[in-house]
Amino acid sequence: MNDLMRRREARLGPNVPTFYDDPVHIVKGEGVWLWDAEGRQYLDCYNNVPHVGHCHPHVVDAIARQAATLNTHTRYLHGGIVDYADRLCATLEHDISQLIMVCTGSEANDIALRMAQAVTGKTGVIATDNTYHGNTTATSQLSTRRPPIGGYPEHVRLVPAPDSVRPVGGTSQDQAAAFARNIKAAIAELEAGPGFSALMLCPVFANEGLPQLPDGFLKETETIVRDAGGLILCDEVQPGFGRVATHFWGHEAVGLTPDVVTIGKPMANGHPVAATLTRPDIMAAFRNAFGYFNTFGGNPVSCAAAMATLDVIENEDLVAHAATTAPYMLQQLKTLDHPAIAEVRASGMFFGVELCREGTVPDTALAAKIVEQMRERGILMNRIGRDMNILKMRPPMSFSTANADQVTRTLQEVLNEAHQ
């Protein structure tokens, strides 16, 4: 392990992130399970990229068969990308019927920002102050974990993220209106300069820590954005493909009408593919303004992997499975007993346990300790939130109630030891 870490730093450079104080050297995956180089088995309660399970045989076979037949790019005609577009767009409403396929969610969000520029002729963009939308130059300017060198540019405004433990506006009842007021103020500031083009957000606020928000929370915000002539860009890289359990898309679950939807990570069960989806009028404006082309985006192997992932979601009825498993997991998590638990929450197959001192003071150290101890006990999870004090779980969609029992039983053991 130490030799591999030394070689890694020598070839990849310093400060390349790894999970855990004692990094896990993973060599094999199957379903919800991972194995390390020493043969130890781990329950994967963290990775949403293998959406239908690690190394699912149907996806693996689709990749292998297509790679053995043809792999080129979209300046040659191939039916795979059109077949996939037909099938995927059929899951969406709001006249969203066209897509651009790329390789990463960062690229997909970068395109979404440029679509808004093409439609509005303006560059100003709004996001929350506790988010992540990618690592291109444009998308990284929205990130709060690593602020841009030289400070945030004049076309970016970050508004306070919703929070169910420390709500914007002071109370849960006032939070939706307060969030909308902040959006309106940011729009006014942008209109005095570069102009307002779009609001970009994850519809379930996943990177913000999955705050528990009432139905219709974004209704007033959506009206304000529409009245200002801006676009709503929904980053579905995390909540898409049925993870919210009640709907196929996160924006459906919260009642939001997007102009652009971006997807990635679980789209092809770990194969590097992503996409930006939108209406024909927005696509035409973008295509005419930028003449975009992506060499690897939409290649036949990526399309085969993405199509096979849809097959598994449908054939194994994974959204319905999640609709049963997710409430059970949440119920079990709510039985956890520890004075630092400020809130237990979920959005489908996303789960968060916020840890605080004195009710609302983030307990980052305790969260970090618990994540490490869970790893030692063979369960992989991580942390999220502004202060990284929220235990974060987002397992593959095939995660079962038996897996949920294992997680909650082990987590209670770790919490008991931490309380001693």
CSV table of C-alpha atoms in Angstrom, one decimal:
chain,number,residue,atom,x,y,z
A,1,MET,CA,0.0,0.0,0.0
A,2,ASN,CA,2.7,2.5,1.0
A,3,ASP,CA,4.7,1.7,-2.2
A,4,LEU,CA,1.6,2.2,-4.4
A,5,MET,CA,0.9,5.6,-2.7
A,6,ARG,CA,4.5,6.7,-3.3
A,7,ARG,CA,4.3,5.7,-7.0
A,8,ARG,CA,0.9,7.4,-7.3
A,9,GLU,CA,2.2,10.7,-6.0
A,10,ALA,CA,5.4,10.4,-8.1
A,11,ARG,CA,3.3,10.0,-11.3
A,12,LEU,CA,0.1,11.9,-10.5
A,13,GLY,CA,1.5,14.7,-8.4
A,14,PRO,CA,0.7,15.9,-4.9
A,15,ASN,CA,-2.7,16.4,-3.2
A,16,VAL,CA,-4.6,13.8,-5.4
A,17,PRO,CA,-7.5,13.0,-3.2
A,18,THR,CA,-8.2,9.5,-1.8
A,19,PHE,CA,-11.0,8.4,0.5
A,20,TYR,CA,-10.1,7.6,4.1
A,21,ASP,CA,-7.0,8.1,6.3
A,22,ASP,CA,-6.0,4.6,5.4
A,23,PRO,CA,-6.9,4.5,1.6
A,24,VAL,CA,-8.7,1.4,0.3
A,25,HIS,CA,-7.0,-0.4,-2.5
A,26,ILE,CA,-10.0,-1.8,-4.4
A,27,VAL,CA,-9.4,-4.6,-6.9
A,28,LYS,CA,-12.9,-6.1,-7.5
A,29,GLY,CA,-16.6,-5.2,-7.4
A,30,GLU,CA,-19.8,-7.1,-7.8
A,31,GLY,CA,-23.3,-5.7,-7.0
A,32,VAL,CA,-23.2,-3.7,-3.8
A,33,TRP,CA,-19.9,-5.3,-2.7
A,34,LEU,CA,-16.2,-4.3,-3.2
A,35,TRP,CA,-13.0,-6.2,-2.3
A,36,ASP,CA,-9.6,-4.8,-1.5
A,37,ALA,CA,-6.1,-6.2,-2.4
A,38,GLU,CA,-6.0,-8.2,0.8
A,39,GLY,CA,-9.4,-9.9,0.0
A,40,ARG,CA,-11.4,-8.0,2.5
A,41,GLN,CA,-15.1,-7.4,1.5
A,42,TYR,CA,-16.8,-4.1,1.9
A,43,LEU,CA,-20.5,-3.1,1.6
A,44,ASP,CA,-20.6,-0.1,-0.7
A,45,CYS,CA,-22.9,2.4,0.8
A,46,TYR,CA,-21.4,5.4,-1.0
A,47,ASN,CA,-20.9,4.9,-4.7
A,48,ASN,CA,-23.8,6.1,-6.9
A,49,VAL,CA,-21.7,5.7,-10.1
A,50,PRO,CA,-22.3,1.9,-10.4
A,51,HIS,CA,-26.0,2.8,-10.4
A,52,VAL,CA,-27.2,-0.8,-11.1
A,53,GLY,CA,-24.4,-2.5,-9.2
A,54,HIS,CA,-20.7,-2.9,-9.7
A,55,CYS,CA,-19.7,-4.9,-12.8
A,56,HIS,CA,-23.3,-5.7,-13.8
A,57,PRO,CA,-23.0,-8.5,-16.3
A,58,HIS,CA,-25.5,-7.0,-18.8
A,59,VAL,CA,-23.6,-3.7,-18.9
A,60,VAL,CA,-20.2,-5.4,-19.1
A,61,ASP,CA,-21.4,-7.6,-22.0
A,62,ALA,CA,-22.8,-4.6,-23.9
A,63,ILE,CA,-19.5,-2.8,-23.6
A,64,ALA,CA,-17.5,-5.8,-24.6
A,65,ARG,CA,-19.6,-6.6,-27.6
A,66,GLN,CA,-19.7,-3.1,-29.0
A,67,ALA,CA,-15.9,-2.6,-28.3
A,68,ALA,CA,-15.3,-5.7,-30.3
A,69,THR,CA,-17.4,-4.4,-33.2
A,70,LEU,CA,-16.9,-0.7,-33.7
A,71,ASN,CA,-15.9,2.4,-31.7
A,72,THR,CA,-15.7,5.8,-33.5
A,73,HIS,CA,-17.2,9.2,-33.1
A,74,THR,CA,-20.3,11.0,-34.1
A,75,ARG,CA,-19.0,12.6,-37.3
A,76,TYR,CA,-19.6,9.1,-38.7
A,77,LEU,CA,-23.2,7.9,-38.7
A,78,HIS,CA,-24.1,5.2,-36.1
A,79,GLY,CA,-27.5,4.3,-34.9
A,80,GLY,CA,-26.6,3.8,-31.2
A,81,ILE,CA,-26.7,7.5,-30.3
A,82,VAL,CA,-30.0,8.1,-32.0
A,83,ASP,CA,-31.6,5.0,-30.5
A,84,TYR,CA,-30.4,6.0,-27.0
A,85,ALA,CA,-31.6,9.6,-27.5
A,86,ASP,CA,-35.0,8.3,-28.5
A,87,ARG,CA,-35.3,6.1,-25.4
A,88,LEU,CA,-33.9,8.6,-22.9
A,89,CYS,CA,-35.8,11.6,-24.1
A,90,ALA,CA,-39.0,9.6,-23.8
A,91,THR,CA,-38.5,9.7,-20.0
A,92,LEU,CA,-38.6,13.5,-20.0
A,93,GLU,CA,-41.3,16.1,-20.3
A,94,HIS,CA,-41.3,19.9,-20.9
A,95,ASP,CA,-40.5,19.4,-24.6
A,96,ILE,CA,-37.0,18.2,-23.8
A,97,SER,CA,-36.3,16.0,-26.7
A,98,GLN,CA,-32.7,16.6,-27.9
A,99,LEU,CA,-29.3,15.8,-26.3
A,100,ILE,CA,-25.5,16.3,-26.7
A,101,MET,CA,-23.5,13.4,-25.3
A,102,VAL,CA,-20.1,14.1,-23.7
A,103,CYS,CA,-17.7,12.3,-21.3
A,104,THR,CA,-18.2,13.9,-17.9
A,105,GLY,CA,-20.8,15.7,-15.9
A,106,SER,CA,-18.5,18.7,-15.8
A,107,GLU,CA,-18.6,19.0,-19.6
A,108,ALA,CA,-22.4,18.6,-19.5
A,109,ASN,CA,-22.8,21.4,-17.1
A,110,ASP,CA,-20.3,23.6,-19.0
A,111,ILE,CA,-22.5,23.1,-22.1
A,112,ALA,CA,-25.6,24.0,-20.1
A,113,LEU,CA,-24.1,27.3,-19.1
A,114,ARG,CA,-23.3,28.1,-22.7
A,115,MET,CA,-26.8,27.2,-23.8
A,116,ALA,CA,-28.1,29.8,-21.4
A,117,GLN,CA,-25.7,32.3,-22.8
A,118,ALA,CA,-26.7,31.5,-26.4
A,119,VAL,CA,-30.4,31.9,-25.6
A,120,THR,CA,-30.2,35.1,-23.5
A,121,GLY,CA,-27.2,36.8,-24.9
A,122,LYS,CA,-26.1,37.3,-21.2
A,123,THR,CA,-23.5,35.5,-19.0
A,124,GLY,CA,-24.6,35.9,-15.4
A,125,VAL,CA,-25.3,32.7,-13.5
A,126,ILE,CA,-26.6,31.9,-10.0
A,127,ALA,CA,-25.9,28.9,-7.9
A,128,THR,CA,-25.9,28.1,-4.2
A,129,ASP,CA,-23.0,28.9,-1.9
A,130,ASN,CA,-22.5,25.3,-0.9
A,131,THR,CA,-22.4,23.4,-4.2
A,132,TYR,CA,-20.4,21.6,-6.8
A,133,HIS,CA,-21.1,21.4,-10.5
A,134,GLY,CA,-17.9,20.3,-12.1
A,135,ASN,CA,-14.2,21.1,-12.6
A,136,THR,CA,-14.0,22.9,-16.0
A,137,THR,CA,-13.0,26.6,-15.7
A,138,ALA,CA,-16.7,27.7,-16.1
A,139,THR,CA,-18.2,25.2,-13.7
A,140,SER,CA,-15.4,25.4,-11.1
A,141,GLN,CA,-16.3,29.1,-10.7
A,142,LEU,CA,-19.5,28.0,-9.1
A,143,SER,CA,-17.7,25.8,-6.5
A,144,THR,CA,-17.3,26.9,-2.9
A,145,ARG,CA,-14.9,24.1,-1.8
A,146,ARG,CA,-12.1,25.6,-3.9
A,147,PRO,CA,-12.8,29.2,-4.7
A,148,PRO,CA,-11.4,30.4,-8.1
A,149,ILE,CA,-7.9,32.0,-8.1
A,150,GLY,CA,-8.4,35.7,-8.0
A,151,GLY,CA,-11.9,35.5,-6.6
A,152,TYR,CA,-15.3,34.8,-8.0
A,153,PRO,CA,-15.8,36.5,-11.4
A,154,GLU,CA,-18.4,39.3,-11.8
A,155,HIS,CA,-20.8,37.1,-13.7
A,156,VAL,CA,-21.3,34.6,-10.8
A,157,ARG,CA,-23.5,35.0,-7.8
A,158,LEU,CA,-23.8,32.4,-5.0
A,159,VAL,CA,-26.9,32.6,-2.8
A,160,PRO,CA,-27.2,30.9,0.6
A,161,ALA,CA,-28.0,27.2,0.2
A,162,PRO,CA,-31.2,25.9,1.9
A,163,ASP,CA,-30.5,24.1,5.2
A,164,SER,CA,-33.0,22.2,7.3
A,165,VAL,CA,-31.0,22.5,10.6
A,166,ARG,CA,-30.0,26.2,10.2
A,167,PRO,CA,-32.6,27.5,7.7
A,168,VAL,CA,-32.1,30.5,5.4
A,169,GLY,CA,-34.3,33.3,6.8
A,170,GLY,CA,-34.2,31.9,10.3
A,171,THR,CA,-37.1,29.5,10.2
A,172,SER,CA,-38.2,26.5,8.1
A,173,GLN,CA,-41.5,28.3,7.4
A,174,ASP,CA,-39.7,31.4,6.0
A,175,GLN,CA,-36.9,29.6,4.1
A,176,ALA,CA,-38.6,29.2,0.7
A,177,ALA,CA,-39.4,32.9,0.6
A,178,ALA,CA,-36.0,33.9,1.9
A,179,PHE,CA,-34.3,31.7,-0.7
A,180,ALA,CA,-36.4,33.3,-3.5
A,181,ARG,CA,-35.6,36.8,-2.2
A,182,ASN,CA,-31.9,36.0,-2.4
A,183,ILE,CA,-32.3,34.8,-6.0
A,184,LYS,CA,-34.2,38.0,-6.9
A,185,ALA,CA,-31.5,40.2,-5.4
A,186,ALA,CA,-28.8,38.3,-7.2
A,187,ILE,CA,-30.6,38.7,-10.5
A,188,ALA,CA,-30.9,42.4,-9.9
A,189,GLU,CA,-27.1,42.6,-9.3
A,190,LEU,CA,-26.4,40.7,-12.4
A,191,GLU,CA,-28.7,42.7,-14.6
A,192,ALA,CA,-26.8,45.8,-13.5
A,193,GLY,CA,-23.7,44.2,-15.1
A,194,PRO,CA,-23.3,41.2,-17.3
A,195,GLY,CA,-27.0,40.3,-17.3
A,196,PHE,CA,-28.7,37.2,-15.9
A,197,SER,CA,-28.7,34.0,-18.0
A,198,ALA,CA,-29.5,31.1,-15.7
A,199,LEU,CA,-30.0,29.5,-12.3
A,200,MET,CA,-28.1,26.2,-12.0
A,201,LEU,CA,-29.0,23.8,-9.2
A,202,CYS,CA,-29.3,20.2,-8.2
A,203,PRO,CA,-33.1,19.7,-7.6
A,204,VAL,CA,-32.5,17.8,-4.4
A,205,PHE,CA,-29.5,19.9,-3.3
A,206,ALA,CA,-27.4,16.8,-2.9
A,207,ASN,CA,-24.0,18.5,-2.4
A,208,GLU,CA,-25.7,20.9,0.0
A,209,GLY,CA,-26.4,18.0,2.3
A,210,LEU,CA,-29.9,16.9,1.2
A,211,PRO,CA,-31.9,19.4,3.3
A,212,GLN,CA,-35.5,18.4,4.0
A,213,LEU,CA,-37.6,20.9,2.2
A,214,PRO,CA,-41.4,21.2,1.8
A,215,ASP,CA,-43.3,20.5,-1.4
A,216,GLY,CA,-43.2,23.5,-3.7
A,217,PHE,CA,-40.1,24.9,-2.1
A,218,LEU,CA,-38.8,26.2,-5.5
A,219,LYS,CA,-42.1,27.4,-6.9
A,220,GLU,CA,-41.5,31.1,-6.1
A,221,THR,CA,-37.9,30.9,-7.2
A,222,GLU,CA,-38.9,29.4,-10.5
A,223,THR,CA,-41.4,32.2,-11.1
A,224,ILE,CA,-38.7,34.8,-10.4
A,225,VAL,CA,-36.3,33.2,-12.8
A,226,ARG,CA,-38.9,33.0,-15.5
A,227,ASP,CA,-40.0,36.6,-15.1
A,228,ALA,CA,-36.3,37.7,-15.4
A,229,GLY,CA,-36.0,35.8,-18.7
A,230,GLY,CA,-33.5,33.3,-17.3
A,231,LEU,CA,-33.2,29.5,-17.8
A,232,ILE,CA,-33.4,26.8,-15.2
A,233,LEU,CA,-30.5,24.4,-15.5
A,234,CYS,CA,-31.1,21.1,-13.6
A,235,ASP,CA,-28.0,19.2,-12.6
A,236,GLU,CA,-29.4,15.6,-12.5
A,237,VAL,CA,-25.9,14.0,-12.3
A,238,GLN,CA,-26.7,12.7,-8.9
A,239,PRO,CA,-30.5,12.5,-8.5
A,240,GLY,CA,-31.3,11.2,-12.0
A,241,PHE,CA,-32.2,7.7,-13.2
A,242,GLY,CA,-34.6,6.9,-10.4
A,243,ARG,CA,-32.4,7.5,-7.4
A,244,VAL,CA,-35.1,9.7,-5.8
A,245,ALA,CA,-37.2,6.5,-5.9
A,246,THR,CA,-40.6,8.3,-6.3
A,247,HIS,CA,-39.7,9.6,-9.8
A,248,PHE,CA,-37.2,9.0,-12.6
A,249,TRP,CA,-35.8,12.5,-12.3
A,250,GLY,CA,-35.1,14.8,-9.3
A,251,HIS,CA,-36.8,17.8,-10.9
A,252,GLU,CA,-40.0,15.7,-11.2
A,253,ALA,CA,-39.9,14.9,-7.5
A,254,VAL,CA,-39.7,18.6,-6.5
A,255,GLY,CA,-42.1,19.9,-9.2
A,256,LEU,CA,-39.5,22.0,-11.1
A,257,THR,CA,-39.7,22.7,-14.8
A,258,PRO,CA,-36.2,22.7,-16.3
A,259,ASP,CA,-35.0,24.2,-19.6
A,260,VAL,CA,-31.9,22.1,-19.6
A,261,VAL,CA,-31.1,18.8,-17.8
A,262,THR,CA,-27.6,17.5,-17.3
A,263,ILE,CA,-26.7,13.9,-16.5
A,264,GLY,CA,-23.5,11.8,-15.9
A,265,LYS,CA,-22.0,9.5,-13.3
A,266,PRO,CA,-24.7,6.7,-13.1
A,267,MET,CA,-25.8,7.1,-16.7
A,268,ALA,CA,-23.7,4.2,-17.9
A,269,ASN,CA,-22.9,2.5,-14.6
A,270,GLY,CA,-19.4,3.9,-14.4
A,271,HIS,CA,-18.5,4.0,-18.1
A,272,PRO,CA,-17.4,7.7,-18.7
A,273,VAL,CA,-20.3,9.2,-20.4
A,274,ALA,CA,-22.6,12.2,-19.7
A,275,ALA,CA,-25.1,14.3,-21.6
A,276,THR,CA,-26.9,17.7,-21.8
A,277,LEU,CA,-30.6,17.5,-22.7
A,278,THR,CA,-32.8,20.4,-23.7
A,279,ARG,CA,-35.6,21.7,-26.0
A,280,PRO,CA,-35.0,22.0,-29.8
A,281,ASP,CA,-35.1,25.9,-29.6
A,282,ILE,CA,-32.4,26.0,-27.0
A,283,MET,CA,-30.3,23.4,-28.8
A,284,ALA,CA,-30.5,25.3,-32.1
A,285,ALA,CA,-29.4,28.5,-30.4
A,286,PHE,CA,-26.4,26.7,-28.8
A,287,ARG,CA,-25.4,24.8,-32.0
A,288,ASN,CA,-25.5,28.0,-34.1
A,289,ALA,CA,-23.6,30.0,-31.5
A,290,PHE,CA,-20.9,27.5,-30.6
A,291,GLY,CA,-20.6,24.8,-33.3
A,292,TYR,CA,-19.8,22.3,-30.6
A,293,PHE,CA,-18.2,18.9,-31.2
A,294,ASN,CA,-16.9,16.3,-28.8
A,295,THR,CA,-14.6,13.5,-30.1
A,296,PHE,CA,-15.6,10.8,-27.6
A,297,GLY,CA,-19.0,12.0,-26.7
A,298,GLY,CA,-21.7,9.6,-28.0
A,299,ASN,CA,-19.3,7.0,-29.3
A,300,PRO,CA,-20.8,3.6,-29.9
A,301,VAL,CA,-19.4,1.9,-26.8
A,302,SER,CA,-20.6,4.7,-24.5
A,303,CYS,CA,-24.0,4.5,-26.1
A,304,ALA,CA,-24.1,0.7,-25.6
A,305,ALA,CA,-23.2,1.1,-22.0
A,306,ALA,CA,-25.8,3.8,-21.4
A,307,MET,CA,-28.5,1.7,-23.2
A,308,ALA,CA,-27.7,-1.4,-21.2
A,309,THR,CA,-27.9,0.6,-18.0
A,310,LEU,CA,-31.5,1.6,-18.9
A,311,ASP,CA,-32.2,-2.0,-19.7
A,312,VAL,CA,-31.2,-3.0,-16.2
A,313,ILE,CA,-33.1,-0.2,-14.5
A,314,GLU,CA,-36.2,-1.3,-16.4
A,315,ASN,CA,-35.8,-5.1,-16.4
A,316,GLU,CA,-34.9,-5.3,-12.7
A,317,ASP,CA,-37.5,-2.7,-11.7
A,318,LEU,CA,-34.9,-0.8,-9.8
A,319,VAL,CA,-37.0,2.4,-9.3
A,320,ALA,CA,-39.8,0.4,-7.6
A,321,HIS,CA,-37.2,-1.5,-5.7
A,322,ALA,CA,-35.8,1.8,-4.4
A,323,ALA,CA,-39.3,3.0,-3.5
A,324,THR,CA,-39.4,0.0,-1.1
A,325,THR,CA,-35.8,0.0,0.2
A,326,ALA,CA,-35.4,3.8,0.7
A,327,PRO,CA,-38.2,4.3,3.2
A,328,TYR,CA,-37.0,1.2,5.1
A,329,MET,CA,-33.5,2.5,5.3
A,330,LEU,CA,-34.7,5.9,6.4
A,331,GLN,CA,-36.8,4.3,9.1
A,332,GLN,CA,-33.9,2.2,10.3
A,333,LEU,CA,-31.6,5.3,10.4
A,334,LYS,CA,-34.2,7.2,12.4
A,335,THR,CA,-33.8,4.5,15.2
A,336,LEU,CA,-30.2,5.5,15.7
A,337,ASP,CA,-29.5,6.8,19.1
A,338,HIS,CA,-26.8,9.4,19.8
A,339,PRO,CA,-26.9,12.9,21.3
A,340,ALA,CA,-25.0,14.3,18.3
A,341,ILE,CA,-27.7,13.3,15.7
A,342,ALA,CA,-29.3,16.6,14.7
A,343,GLU,CA,-31.3,15.2,11.8
A,344,VAL,CA,-31.7,12.1,9.8
A,345,ARG,CA,-32.9,12.7,6.2
A,346,ALA,CA,-33.2,11.2,2.8
A,347,SER,CA,-34.2,11.8,-0.8
A,348,GLY,CA,-34.9,8.3,-2.2
A,349,MET,CA,-31.6,6.4,-2.2
A,350,PHE,CA,-29.7,9.3,-0.8
A,351,PHE,CA,-29.3,9.3,3.0
A,352,GLY,CA,-27.8,11.9,5.4
A,353,VAL,CA,-27.2,11.9,9.1
A,354,GLU,CA,-26.2,15.3,10.4
A,355,LEU,CA,-24.1,15.4,13.5
A,356,CYS,CA,-23.9,18.5,15.7
A,357,ARG,CA,-22.9,19.6,19.1
A,358,GLU,CA,-25.4,21.6,21.2
A,359,GLY,CA,-28.1,21.0,18.6
A,360,THR,CA,-26.8,23.1,15.7
A,361,VAL,CA,-23.0,23.4,15.9
A,362,PRO,CA,-21.5,21.1,13.2
A,363,ASP,CA,-19.5,18.2,14.6
A,364,THR,CA,-17.1,17.7,11.8
A,365,ALA,CA,-14.6,15.7,13.9
A,366,LEU,CA,-17.1,13.2,15.0
A,367,ALA,CA,-18.4,12.7,11.4
A,368,ALA,CA,-14.8,12.1,10.2
A,369,LYS,CA,-14.2,9.6,13.0
A,370,ILE,CA,-17.4,7.7,12.3
A,371,VAL,CA,-16.6,7.4,8.6
A,372,GLU,CA,-13.2,5.9,9.3
A,373,GLN,CA,-14.5,3.5,11.9
A,374,MET,CA,-17.3,2.3,9.5
A,375,ARG,CA,-14.6,1.6,6.9
A,376,GLU,CA,-12.7,-0.4,9.4
A,377,ARG,CA,-15.9,-2.5,9.9
A,378,GLY,CA,-16.3,-3.1,6.2
A,379,ILE,CA,-18.8,-0.4,5.3
A,380,LEU,CA,-18.0,2.5,2.9
A,381,MET,CA,-19.7,5.8,3.4
A,382,ASN,CA,-18.4,9.4,3.4
A,383,ARG,CA,-19.3,13.0,4.4
A,384,ILE,CA,-21.0,16.0,2.9
A,385,GLY,CA,-22.2,19.5,3.8
A,386,ARG,CA,-20.7,22.9,4.3
A,387,ASP,CA,-18.9,21.7,7.4
A,388,MET,CA,-18.5,18.1,6.3
A,389,ASN,CA,-20.5,17.0,9.3
A,390,ILE,CA,-23.2,15.0,7.5
A,391,LEU,CA,-22.7,11.3,7.0
A,392,LYS,CA,-23.4,10.6,3.4
A,393,MET,CA,-24.8,7.4,1.9
A,394,ARG,CA,-25.9,6.8,-1.7
A,395,PRO,CA,-25.5,3.1,-2.5
A,396,PRO,CA,-26.1,1.3,-5.8
A,397,MET,CA,-29.8,1.0,-6.6
A,398,SER,CA,-29.7,-2.8,-5.9
A,399,PHE,CA,-29.1,-2.1,-2.2
A,400,SER,CA,-31.4,-4.2,-0.2
A,401,THR,CA,-33.3,-4.1,3.2
A,402,ALA,CA,-30.8,-6.7,4.5
A,403,ASN,CA,-28.0,-4.3,3.5
A,404,ALA,CA,-29.8,-1.5,5.3
A,405,ASP,CA,-30.0,-3.6,8.4
A,406,GLN,CA,-26.2,-4.2,8.3
A,407,VAL,CA,-25.4,-0.5,7.8
A,408,THR,CA,-27.7,0.7,10.6
A,409,ARG,CA,-26.6,-2.0,13.0
A,410,THR,CA,-23.0,-1.3,12.5
A,411,LEU,CA,-23.5,2.4,12.6
A,412,GLN,CA,-25.2,2.2,16.0
A,413,GLU,CA,-22.3,0.2,17.3
A,414,VAL,CA,-19.9,2.8,16.1
A,415,LEU,CA,-22.0,5.6,17.6
A,416,ASN,CA,-22.1,3.7,20.9
A,417,GLU,CA,-18.4,3.6,21.0
A,418,ALA,CA,-18.1,7.3,20.1
A,419,HIS,CA,-20.4,8.1,23.0
A,420,GLN,CA,-18.4,6.3,25.6
